[in-house]
CSV table of C-alpha atoms and ligand atoms in Angstrom, one decimal:
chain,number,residue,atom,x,y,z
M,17,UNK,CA,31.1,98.0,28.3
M,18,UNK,CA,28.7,98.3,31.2
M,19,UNK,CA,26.1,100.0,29.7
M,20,UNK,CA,26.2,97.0,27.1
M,21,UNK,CA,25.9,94.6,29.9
M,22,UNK,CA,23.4,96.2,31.3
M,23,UNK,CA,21.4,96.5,28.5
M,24,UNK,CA,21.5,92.4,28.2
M,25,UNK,CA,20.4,92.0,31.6
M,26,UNK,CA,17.7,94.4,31.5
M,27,UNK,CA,14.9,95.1,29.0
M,28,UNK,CA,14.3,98.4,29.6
M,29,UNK,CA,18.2,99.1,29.4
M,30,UNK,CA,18.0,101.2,33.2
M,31,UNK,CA,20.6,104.1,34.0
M,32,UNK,CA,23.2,103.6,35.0
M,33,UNK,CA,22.5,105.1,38.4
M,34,UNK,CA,19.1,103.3,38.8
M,35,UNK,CA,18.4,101.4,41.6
M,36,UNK,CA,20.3,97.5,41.6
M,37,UNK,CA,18.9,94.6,43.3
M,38,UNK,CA,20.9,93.4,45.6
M,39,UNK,CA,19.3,90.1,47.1
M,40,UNK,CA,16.4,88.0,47.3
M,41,UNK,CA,14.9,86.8,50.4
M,42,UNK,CA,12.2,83.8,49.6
M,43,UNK,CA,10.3,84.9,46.9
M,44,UNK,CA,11.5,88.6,47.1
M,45,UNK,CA,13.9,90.6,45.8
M,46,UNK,CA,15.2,94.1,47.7
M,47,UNK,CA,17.1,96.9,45.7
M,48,UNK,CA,19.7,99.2,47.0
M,49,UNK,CA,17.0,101.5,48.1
M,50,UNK,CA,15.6,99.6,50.3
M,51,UNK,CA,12.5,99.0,48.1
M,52,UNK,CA,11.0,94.8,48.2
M,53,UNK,CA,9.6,93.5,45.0
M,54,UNK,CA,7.7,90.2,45.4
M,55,UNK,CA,8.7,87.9,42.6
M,56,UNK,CA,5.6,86.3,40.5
M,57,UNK,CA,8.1,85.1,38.0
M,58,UNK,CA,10.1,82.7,39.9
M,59,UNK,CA,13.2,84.0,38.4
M,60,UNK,CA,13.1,82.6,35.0
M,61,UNK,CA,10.6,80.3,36.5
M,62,UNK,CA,13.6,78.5,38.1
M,63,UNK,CA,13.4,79.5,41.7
M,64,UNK,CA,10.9,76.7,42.8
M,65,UNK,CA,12.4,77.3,46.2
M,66,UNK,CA,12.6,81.1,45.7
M,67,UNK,CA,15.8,83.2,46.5
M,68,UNK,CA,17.6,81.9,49.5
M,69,UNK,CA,16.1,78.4,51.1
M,70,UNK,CA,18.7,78.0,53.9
M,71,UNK,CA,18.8,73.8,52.9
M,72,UNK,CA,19.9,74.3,49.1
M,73,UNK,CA,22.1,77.6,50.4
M,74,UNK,CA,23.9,75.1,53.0
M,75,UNK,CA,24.0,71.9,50.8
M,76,UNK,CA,26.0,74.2,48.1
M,77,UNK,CA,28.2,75.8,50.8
M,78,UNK,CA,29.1,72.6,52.6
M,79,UNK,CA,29.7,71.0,48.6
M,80,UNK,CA,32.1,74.5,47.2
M,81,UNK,CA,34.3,73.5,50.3
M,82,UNK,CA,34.5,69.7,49.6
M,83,UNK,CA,35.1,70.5,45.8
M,84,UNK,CA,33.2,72.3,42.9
M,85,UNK,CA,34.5,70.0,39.8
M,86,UNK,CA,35.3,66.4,39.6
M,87,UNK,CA,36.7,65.4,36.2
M,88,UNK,CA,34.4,61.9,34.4
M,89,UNK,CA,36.8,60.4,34.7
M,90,UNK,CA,37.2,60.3,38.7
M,91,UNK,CA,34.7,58.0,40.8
M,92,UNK,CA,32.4,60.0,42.9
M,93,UNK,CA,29.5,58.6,44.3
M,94,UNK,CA,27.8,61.9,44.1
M,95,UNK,CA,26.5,61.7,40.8
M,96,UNK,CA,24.9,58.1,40.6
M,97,UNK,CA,23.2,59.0,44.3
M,98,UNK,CA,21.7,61.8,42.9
M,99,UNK,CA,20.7,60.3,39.5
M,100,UNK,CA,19.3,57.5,42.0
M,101,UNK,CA,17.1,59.7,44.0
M,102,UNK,CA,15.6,61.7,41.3
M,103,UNK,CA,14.6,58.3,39.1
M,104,UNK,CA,13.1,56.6,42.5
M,105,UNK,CA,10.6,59.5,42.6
M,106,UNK,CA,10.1,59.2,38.6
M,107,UNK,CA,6.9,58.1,36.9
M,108,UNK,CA,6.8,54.0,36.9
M,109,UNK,CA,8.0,53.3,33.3
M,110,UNK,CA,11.3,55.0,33.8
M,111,UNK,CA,14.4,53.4,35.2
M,112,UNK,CA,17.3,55.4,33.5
M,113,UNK,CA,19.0,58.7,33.0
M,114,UNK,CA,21.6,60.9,31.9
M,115,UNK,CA,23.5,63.4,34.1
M,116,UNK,CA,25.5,65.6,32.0
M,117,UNK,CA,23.9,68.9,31.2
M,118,UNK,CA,23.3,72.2,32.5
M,119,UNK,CA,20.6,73.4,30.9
M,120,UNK,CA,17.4,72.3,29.2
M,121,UNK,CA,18.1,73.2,25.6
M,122,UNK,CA,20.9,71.2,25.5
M,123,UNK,CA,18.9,68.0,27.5
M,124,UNK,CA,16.3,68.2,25.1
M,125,UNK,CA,19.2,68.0,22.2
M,126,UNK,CA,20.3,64.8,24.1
M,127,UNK,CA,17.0,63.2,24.4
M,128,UNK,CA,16.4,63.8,20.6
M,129,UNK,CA,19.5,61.9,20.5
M,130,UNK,CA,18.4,59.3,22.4
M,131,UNK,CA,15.4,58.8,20.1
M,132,UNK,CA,17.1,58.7,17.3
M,133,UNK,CA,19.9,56.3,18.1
M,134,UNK,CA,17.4,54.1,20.2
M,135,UNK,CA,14.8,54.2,17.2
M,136,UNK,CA,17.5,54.3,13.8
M,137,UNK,CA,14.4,56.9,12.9
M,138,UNK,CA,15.4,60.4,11.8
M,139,UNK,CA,12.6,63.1,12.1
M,140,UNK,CA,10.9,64.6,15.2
M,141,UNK,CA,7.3,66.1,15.6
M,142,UNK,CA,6.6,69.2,18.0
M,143,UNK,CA,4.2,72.3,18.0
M,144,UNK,CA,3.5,75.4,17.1
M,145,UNK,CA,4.4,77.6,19.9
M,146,UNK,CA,6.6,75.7,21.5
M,147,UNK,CA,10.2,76.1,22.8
M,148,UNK,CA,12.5,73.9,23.2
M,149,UNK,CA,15.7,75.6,24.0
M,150,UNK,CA,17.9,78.6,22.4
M,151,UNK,CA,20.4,76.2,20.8
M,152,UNK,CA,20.5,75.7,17.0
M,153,UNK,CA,18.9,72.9,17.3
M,154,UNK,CA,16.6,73.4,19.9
M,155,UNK,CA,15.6,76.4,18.3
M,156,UNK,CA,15.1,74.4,15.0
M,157,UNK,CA,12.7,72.0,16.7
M,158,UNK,CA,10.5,75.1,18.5
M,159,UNK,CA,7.2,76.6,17.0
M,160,UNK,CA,8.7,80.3,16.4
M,161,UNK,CA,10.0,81.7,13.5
M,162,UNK,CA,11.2,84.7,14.7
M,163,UNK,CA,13.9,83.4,16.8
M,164,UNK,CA,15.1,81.7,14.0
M,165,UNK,CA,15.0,84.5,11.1
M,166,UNK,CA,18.4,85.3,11.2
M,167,UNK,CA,20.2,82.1,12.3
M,168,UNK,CA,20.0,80.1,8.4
M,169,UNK,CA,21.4,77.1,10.9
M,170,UNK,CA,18.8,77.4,13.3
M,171,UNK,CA,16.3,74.6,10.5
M,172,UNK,CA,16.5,71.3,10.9
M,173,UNK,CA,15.5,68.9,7.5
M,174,UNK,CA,14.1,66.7,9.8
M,175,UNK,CA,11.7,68.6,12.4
M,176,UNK,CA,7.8,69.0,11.8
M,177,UNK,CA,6.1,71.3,13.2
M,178,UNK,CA,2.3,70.8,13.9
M,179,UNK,CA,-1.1,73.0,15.6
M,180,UNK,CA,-1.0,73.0,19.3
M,181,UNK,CA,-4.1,72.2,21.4
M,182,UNK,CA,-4.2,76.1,21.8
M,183,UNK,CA,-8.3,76.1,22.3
M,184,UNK,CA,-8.5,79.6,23.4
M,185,UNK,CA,-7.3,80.5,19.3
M,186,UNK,CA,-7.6,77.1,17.7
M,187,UNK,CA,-5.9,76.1,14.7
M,188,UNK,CA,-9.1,74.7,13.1
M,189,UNK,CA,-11.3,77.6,14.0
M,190,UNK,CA,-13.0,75.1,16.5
M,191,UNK,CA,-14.3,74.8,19.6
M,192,UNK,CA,-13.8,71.5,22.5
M,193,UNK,CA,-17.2,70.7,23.1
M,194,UNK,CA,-17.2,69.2,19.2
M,195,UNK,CA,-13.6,69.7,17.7
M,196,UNK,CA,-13.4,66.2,17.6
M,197,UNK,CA,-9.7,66.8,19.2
M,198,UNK,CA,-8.4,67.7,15.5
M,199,UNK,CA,-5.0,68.7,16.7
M,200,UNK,CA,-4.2,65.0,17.1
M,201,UNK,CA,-7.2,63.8,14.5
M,202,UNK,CA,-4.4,65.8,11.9
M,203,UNK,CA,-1.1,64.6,13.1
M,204,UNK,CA,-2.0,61.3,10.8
M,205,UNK,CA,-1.4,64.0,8.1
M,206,UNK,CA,1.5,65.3,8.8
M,207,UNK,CA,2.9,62.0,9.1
M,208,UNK,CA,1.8,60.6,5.6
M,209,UNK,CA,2.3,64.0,3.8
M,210,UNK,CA,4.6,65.7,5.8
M,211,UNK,CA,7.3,63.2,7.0
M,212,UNK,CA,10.0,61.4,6.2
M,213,UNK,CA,8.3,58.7,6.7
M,214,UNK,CA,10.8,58.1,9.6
M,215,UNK,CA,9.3,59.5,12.6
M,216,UNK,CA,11.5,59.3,15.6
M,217,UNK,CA,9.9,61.5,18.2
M,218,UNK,CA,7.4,63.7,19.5
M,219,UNK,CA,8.6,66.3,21.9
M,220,UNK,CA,5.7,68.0,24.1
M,221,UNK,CA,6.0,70.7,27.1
M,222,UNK,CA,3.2,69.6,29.4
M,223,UNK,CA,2.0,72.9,29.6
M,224,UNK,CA,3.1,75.4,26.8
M,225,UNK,CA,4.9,77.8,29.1
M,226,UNK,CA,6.8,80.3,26.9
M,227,UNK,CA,4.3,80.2,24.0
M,228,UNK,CA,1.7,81.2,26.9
M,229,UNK,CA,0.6,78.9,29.3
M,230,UNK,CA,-1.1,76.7,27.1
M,231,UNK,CA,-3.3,74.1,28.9
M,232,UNK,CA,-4.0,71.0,26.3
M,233,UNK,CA,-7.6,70.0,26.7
M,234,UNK,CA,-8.6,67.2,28.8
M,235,UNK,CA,-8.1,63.8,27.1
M,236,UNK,CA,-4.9,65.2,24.7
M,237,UNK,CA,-2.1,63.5,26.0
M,238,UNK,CA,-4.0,60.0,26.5
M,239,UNK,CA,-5.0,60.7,22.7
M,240,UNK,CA,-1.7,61.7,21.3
M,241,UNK,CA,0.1,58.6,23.6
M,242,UNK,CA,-2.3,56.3,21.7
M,243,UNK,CA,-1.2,57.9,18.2
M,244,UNK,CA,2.3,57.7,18.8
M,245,UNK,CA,2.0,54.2,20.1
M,246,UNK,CA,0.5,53.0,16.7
M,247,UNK,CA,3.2,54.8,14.7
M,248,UNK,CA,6.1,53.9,17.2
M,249,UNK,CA,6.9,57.1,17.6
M,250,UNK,CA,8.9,57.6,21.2
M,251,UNK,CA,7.2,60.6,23.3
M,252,UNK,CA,9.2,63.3,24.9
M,253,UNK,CA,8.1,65.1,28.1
M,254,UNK,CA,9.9,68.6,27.8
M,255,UNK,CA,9.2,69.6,31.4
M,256,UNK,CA,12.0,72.0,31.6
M,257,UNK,CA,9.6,74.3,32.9
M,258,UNK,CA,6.4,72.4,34.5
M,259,UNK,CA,8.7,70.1,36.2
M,260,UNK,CA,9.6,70.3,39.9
M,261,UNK,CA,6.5,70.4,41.4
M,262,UNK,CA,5.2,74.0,39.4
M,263,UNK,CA,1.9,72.2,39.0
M,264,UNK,CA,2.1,70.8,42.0
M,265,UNK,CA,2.8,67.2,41.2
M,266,UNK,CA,6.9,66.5,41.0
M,267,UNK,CA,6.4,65.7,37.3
M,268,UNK,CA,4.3,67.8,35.1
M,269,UNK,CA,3.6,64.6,33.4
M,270,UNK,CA,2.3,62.9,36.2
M,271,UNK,CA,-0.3,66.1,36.2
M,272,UNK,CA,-1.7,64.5,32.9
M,273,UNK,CA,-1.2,60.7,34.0
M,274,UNK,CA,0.3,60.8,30.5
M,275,UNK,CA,3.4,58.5,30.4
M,276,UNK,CA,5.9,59.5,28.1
M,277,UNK,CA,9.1,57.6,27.6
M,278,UNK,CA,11.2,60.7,27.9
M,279,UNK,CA,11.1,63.3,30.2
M,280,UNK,CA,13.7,66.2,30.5
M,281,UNK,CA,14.0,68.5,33.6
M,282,UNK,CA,16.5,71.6,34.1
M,283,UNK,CA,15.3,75.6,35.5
M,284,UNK,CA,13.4,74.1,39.0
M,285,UNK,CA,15.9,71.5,39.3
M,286,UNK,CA,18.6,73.5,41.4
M,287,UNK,CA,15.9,74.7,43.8
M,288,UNK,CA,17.2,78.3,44.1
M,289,UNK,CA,18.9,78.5,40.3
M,290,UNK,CA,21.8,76.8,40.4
M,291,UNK,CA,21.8,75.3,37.1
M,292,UNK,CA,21.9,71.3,36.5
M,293,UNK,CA,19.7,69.7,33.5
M,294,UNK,CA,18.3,65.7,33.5
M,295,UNK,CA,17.3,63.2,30.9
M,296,UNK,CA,15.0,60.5,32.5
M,297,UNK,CA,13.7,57.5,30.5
M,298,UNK,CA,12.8,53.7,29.8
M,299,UNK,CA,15.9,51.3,30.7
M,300,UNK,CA,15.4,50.3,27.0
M,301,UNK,CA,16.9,53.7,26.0
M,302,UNK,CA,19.7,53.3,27.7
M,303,UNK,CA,21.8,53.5,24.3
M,304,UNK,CA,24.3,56.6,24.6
M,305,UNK,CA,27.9,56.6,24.8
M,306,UNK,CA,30.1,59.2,27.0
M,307,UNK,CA,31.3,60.4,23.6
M,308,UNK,CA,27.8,60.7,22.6
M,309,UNK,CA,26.4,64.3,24.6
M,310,UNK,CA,28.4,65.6,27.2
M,311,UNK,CA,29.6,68.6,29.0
M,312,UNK,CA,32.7,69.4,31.0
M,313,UNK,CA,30.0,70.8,33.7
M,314,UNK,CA,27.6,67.9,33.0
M,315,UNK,CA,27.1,66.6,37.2
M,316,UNK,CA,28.5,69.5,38.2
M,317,UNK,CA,28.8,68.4,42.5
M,318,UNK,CA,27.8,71.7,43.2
M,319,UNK,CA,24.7,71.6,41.1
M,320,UNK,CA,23.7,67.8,42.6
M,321,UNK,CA,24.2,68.9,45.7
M,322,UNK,CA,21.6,71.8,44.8
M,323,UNK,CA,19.6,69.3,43.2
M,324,UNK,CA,19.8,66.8,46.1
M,325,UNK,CA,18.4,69.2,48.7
M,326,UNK,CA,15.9,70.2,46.2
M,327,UNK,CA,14.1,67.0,46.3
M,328,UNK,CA,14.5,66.2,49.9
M,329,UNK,CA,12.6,69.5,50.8
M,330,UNK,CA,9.9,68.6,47.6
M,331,UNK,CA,9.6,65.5,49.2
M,332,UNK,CA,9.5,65.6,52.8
M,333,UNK,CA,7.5,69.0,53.1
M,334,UNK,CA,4.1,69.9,52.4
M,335,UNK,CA,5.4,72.2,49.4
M,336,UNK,CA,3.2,70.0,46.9
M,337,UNK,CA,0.4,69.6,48.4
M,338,UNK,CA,0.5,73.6,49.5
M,339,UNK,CA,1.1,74.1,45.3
M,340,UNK,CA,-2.4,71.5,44.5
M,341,UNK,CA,-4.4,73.2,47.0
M,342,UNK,CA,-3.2,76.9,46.9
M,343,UNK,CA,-3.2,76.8,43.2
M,344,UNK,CA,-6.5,76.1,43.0
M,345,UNK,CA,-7.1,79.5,44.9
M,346,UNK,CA,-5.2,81.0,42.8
M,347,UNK,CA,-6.7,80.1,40.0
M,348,UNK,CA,-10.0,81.3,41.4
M,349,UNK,CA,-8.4,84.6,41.9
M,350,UNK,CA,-7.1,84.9,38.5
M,351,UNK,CA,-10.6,84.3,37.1
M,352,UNK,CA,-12.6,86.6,39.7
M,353,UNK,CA,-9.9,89.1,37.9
M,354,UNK,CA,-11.0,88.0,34.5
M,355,UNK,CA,-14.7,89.3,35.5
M,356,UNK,CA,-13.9,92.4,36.8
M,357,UNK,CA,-11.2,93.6,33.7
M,358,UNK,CA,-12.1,93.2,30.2
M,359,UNK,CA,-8.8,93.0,28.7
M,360,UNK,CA,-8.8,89.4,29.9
M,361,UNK,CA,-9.7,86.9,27.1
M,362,UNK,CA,-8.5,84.0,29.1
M,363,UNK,CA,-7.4,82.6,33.0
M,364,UNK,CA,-5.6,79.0,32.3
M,365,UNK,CA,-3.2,77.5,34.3
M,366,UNK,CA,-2.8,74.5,37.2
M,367,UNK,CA,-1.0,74.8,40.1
M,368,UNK,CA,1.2,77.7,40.3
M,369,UNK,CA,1.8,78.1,37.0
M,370,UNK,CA,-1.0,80.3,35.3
M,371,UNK,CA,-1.6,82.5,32.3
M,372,UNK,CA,-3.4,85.7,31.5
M,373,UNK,CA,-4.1,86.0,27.7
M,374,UNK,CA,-4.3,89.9,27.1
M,375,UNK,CA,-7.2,90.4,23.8
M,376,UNK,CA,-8.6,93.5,22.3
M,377,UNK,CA,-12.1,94.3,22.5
M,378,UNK,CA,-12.3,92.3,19.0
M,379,UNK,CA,-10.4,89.1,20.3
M,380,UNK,CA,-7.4,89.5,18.8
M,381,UNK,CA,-4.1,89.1,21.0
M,382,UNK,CA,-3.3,92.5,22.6
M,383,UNK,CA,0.7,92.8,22.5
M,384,UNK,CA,1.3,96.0,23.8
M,385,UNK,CA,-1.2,95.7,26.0
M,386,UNK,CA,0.1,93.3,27.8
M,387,UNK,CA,3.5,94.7,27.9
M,388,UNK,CA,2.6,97.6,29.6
M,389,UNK,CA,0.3,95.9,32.1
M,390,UNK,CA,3.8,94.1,32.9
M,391,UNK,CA,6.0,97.0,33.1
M,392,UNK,CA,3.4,98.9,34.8
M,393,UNK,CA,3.3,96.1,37.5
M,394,UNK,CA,6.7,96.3,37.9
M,395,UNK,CA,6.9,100.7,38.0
M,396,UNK,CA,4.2,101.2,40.3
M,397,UNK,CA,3.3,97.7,42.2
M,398,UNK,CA,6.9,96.3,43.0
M,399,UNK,CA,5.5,92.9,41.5
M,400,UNK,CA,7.1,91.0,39.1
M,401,UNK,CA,5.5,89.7,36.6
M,402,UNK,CA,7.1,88.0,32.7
M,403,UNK,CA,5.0,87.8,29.1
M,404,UNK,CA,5.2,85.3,26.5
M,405,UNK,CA,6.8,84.4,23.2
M,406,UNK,CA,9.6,87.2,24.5
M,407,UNK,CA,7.5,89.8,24.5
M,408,UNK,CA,5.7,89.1,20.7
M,409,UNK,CA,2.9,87.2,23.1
M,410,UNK,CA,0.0,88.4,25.0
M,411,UNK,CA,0.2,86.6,27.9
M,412,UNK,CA,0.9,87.6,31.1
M,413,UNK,CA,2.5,84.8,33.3
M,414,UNK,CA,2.2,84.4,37.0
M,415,UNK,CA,4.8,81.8,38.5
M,416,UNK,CA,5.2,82.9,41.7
M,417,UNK,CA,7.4,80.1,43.7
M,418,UNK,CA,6.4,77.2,45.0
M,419,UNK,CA,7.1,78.5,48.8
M,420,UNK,CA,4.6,81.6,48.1
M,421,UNK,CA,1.9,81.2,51.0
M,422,UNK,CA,-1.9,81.9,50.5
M,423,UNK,CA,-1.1,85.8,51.9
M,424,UNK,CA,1.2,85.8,48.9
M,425,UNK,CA,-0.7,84.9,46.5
M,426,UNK,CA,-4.1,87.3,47.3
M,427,UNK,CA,-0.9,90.1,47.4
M,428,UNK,CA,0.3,88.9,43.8
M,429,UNK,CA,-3.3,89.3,42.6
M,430,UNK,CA,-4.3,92.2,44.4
M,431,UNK,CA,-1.2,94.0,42.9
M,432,UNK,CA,-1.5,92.6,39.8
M,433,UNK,CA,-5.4,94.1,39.3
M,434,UNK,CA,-4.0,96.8,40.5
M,435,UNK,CA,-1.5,97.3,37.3
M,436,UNK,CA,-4.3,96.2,34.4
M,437,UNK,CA,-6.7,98.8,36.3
M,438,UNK,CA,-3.9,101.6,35.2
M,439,UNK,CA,-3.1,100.5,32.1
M,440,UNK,CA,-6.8,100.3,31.3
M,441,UNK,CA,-7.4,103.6,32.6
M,442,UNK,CA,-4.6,104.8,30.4
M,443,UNK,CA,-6.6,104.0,27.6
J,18,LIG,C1,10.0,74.2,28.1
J,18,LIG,C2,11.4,74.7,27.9
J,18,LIG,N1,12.3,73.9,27.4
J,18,LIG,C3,13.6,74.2,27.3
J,18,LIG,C4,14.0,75.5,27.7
J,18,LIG,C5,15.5,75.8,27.6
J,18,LIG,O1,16.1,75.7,28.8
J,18,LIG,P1,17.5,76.5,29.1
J,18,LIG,O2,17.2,77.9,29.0
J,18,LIG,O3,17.9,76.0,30.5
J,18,LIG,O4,18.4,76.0,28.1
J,18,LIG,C6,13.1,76.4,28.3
J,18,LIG,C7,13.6,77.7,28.7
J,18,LIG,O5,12.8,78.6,28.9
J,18,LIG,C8,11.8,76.0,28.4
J,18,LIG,O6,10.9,76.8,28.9
């Protein structure tokens, strides 16, 4: 039974006497050897805070003594407090949200809901690439088919999938400077030919994160707001992953000043990875019922209080304005490494959330490339470092949290270089 679990919680399916880690200190993590692995990766990009930040630590201690569950049905003022803060701190246009999730695949499910019940309109438009969650559904709605292949329930009737503004391989074999922005030009198309002819929703991530980093072009989200607006078609921020301050604004959205009328948060939320989920939007979508999407461990108290502390420290700190400043170096870094290795097609990325896109000499996407450049990070450079599209991408992410200083970051490069100089020299 352990090697089984063992084999889920590791890729590379370890000994059973190989070094554990055994706990993470701000944005490292330190095995039982004694050996300390800085963490590019955030976690699963959910450790804005990294591993440990005394505030959330104490905020969830001092909540587990009060109580760790309060039934729905018992008043508690934690919950609307919480929902309070985080919609005070929300782009203008929203004035509502929903509590009762844990995760983001299962907010996203609920803010489909919401856009179908608000709108009496059935089908819902996202991208290629994109993901949206490992539920059925979620699944259903995101841009891969091989996490789908063997789940028949894992298609929705009513999902269309359309090119993302993916310049770096575009759709339309075109280029910015006179594409014309085809990847919205088309979605007319897909509308009249592809639809229902009931189009409820579009859902977006800000930034593509696990179909590999994808930047949309300036101008996209302003041009895809003004498409959906003629069509009444409700937009969807999915910033499960770019939210919480990742690109150094507290919505990804705001990044964009693209004003969607949904936005759904999760992974950063807890701070340090306690999990809690949130559905944000316009008061005039305030149309769900209890009955209608909820979770026994929807407002968890121990998760608000997580989330609670989160935001003061987002707020009151300089952590933001440390991410927009700092991520600018970092993206400097990134693309002085671009120069000096040629495995590097691209550098994209804002604030500390960037991408490496791993190509063969000929421009196509390099998989095992970048898999070993990853591993080999990890082996020799105690960095850690995730890939994209679960490892059938070429992109190598670099996430470190929010809390990593300017020291960290030249590390996390300098390391990083380090591991693509091996695997190159490998051959
Ligand atoms: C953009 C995006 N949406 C949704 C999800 C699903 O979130 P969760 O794993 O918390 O269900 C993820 C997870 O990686 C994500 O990156």
């Amino acid at each position: 039974v352990s090697r089984v679990a063992l084999k889920v919680l590791s890729d590379s399916s370890p000994a059973l006497n190989a070094p554990q880690f055994i706990r993470g200190e701000g944005i490292h993590l330190i095995r039982d050897d004694g050996a300390v692995f800085v963490d590019a990766a955030s976690g699963t990009f959910n450790l804005p805070l990294g591993y440990n930040h005394p505030e959330i630590v104490e905020a969830v201690v001092e909540q587990v003594r009060r109580y760790s569950h309060l039934s729905s049905t018992i008043r508690t003022d934690r919950g609307p407090n919480a929902l309070d803060e985080l919609i005070e701190q929300a782009p203008s246009n929203i004035q509502a949200g929903w509590f009762r999730d844990l995760t983001g695949s299962t907010a996203n499910e609920c803010a489909v809901k919401i856009a179908q019940k608000s709108s009496g309109k059935t089908d819902i438009l996202s991208l290629f690439l994109s993901h949206h969650g490992q539920t059925q559904f979620t699944t259903a709605i995101s841009g891969n088919s091989f996490r789908r292949k063997q789940f028949p329930d894992a298609l929705s009737p009513h999902s269309i999938k359309m090119p993302a503004p993916y310049c770096h391989r575009c759709f339309f074999n075109a280029t910015p400077s006179s594409c014309g922005m085809m990847c919205v030009e088309k979605i007319g198309d897909f509308l009249e030919h592809a639809s229902s002819g009931s189009v409820a929703c579009m859902i977006v991530e800000p930034i593509l994160g696990n179909g590999g980093n994808i930047v949309p072009p300036p101008g996209y989200f302003q041009a895809i707001s003004k498409l959906c607006a003629e069509n009444d078609i409700l937009m969807i921020a999915d910033e499960v992953q770019t939210g919480m301050g990742r690109t150094g604004h507290l919505f990804a959205s705001e990044a964009f000043d693209w004003k969607p009328n949904i936005i759904t948060l999760a992974k950063g939320l807890g701070g340090i990875g306690i999990p809690v989920a949130a559905v944000l939007y316009e008061a005039r979508l305030d149309v769900l019922d209890s009955h209608d999407h909820s979770f026994t461990s929807g407002a968890n108290p121990v998760a608000l209080a997580a989330m609670t502390a989160t935001l003061k420290v987002l707020r009151s700190g300089e952590v933001l304005a440390d991410v927009r400043r700092n991520g600018v170096k970092l993206g400097a870094l990134l693309g002085a490494l671009k120069e000096k290795h040629r495995s590097i097609g691209d550098v994209r990325g804002l604030g500390y959330m960037w991408g490496l896109e791993i190509d063969k000499p000929d421009g196509s996407p390099d998989v095992s490339r970048t898999e070993a450049i990853i591993k080999a990070a990890a082996a020799s450079h105690n960095l850690i470092l995730r890939g994209s599209r679960y490892g059938f991408g070429n992109v190598v992410k670099v996430r470190p949290p929010l809390i990593a200083t300017e020291g960290d970051l030249e590390t996390i490069v300098t390391r990083l270089s380090r591991a693509i100089t091996d695997v190159e020299r490998a051959g």
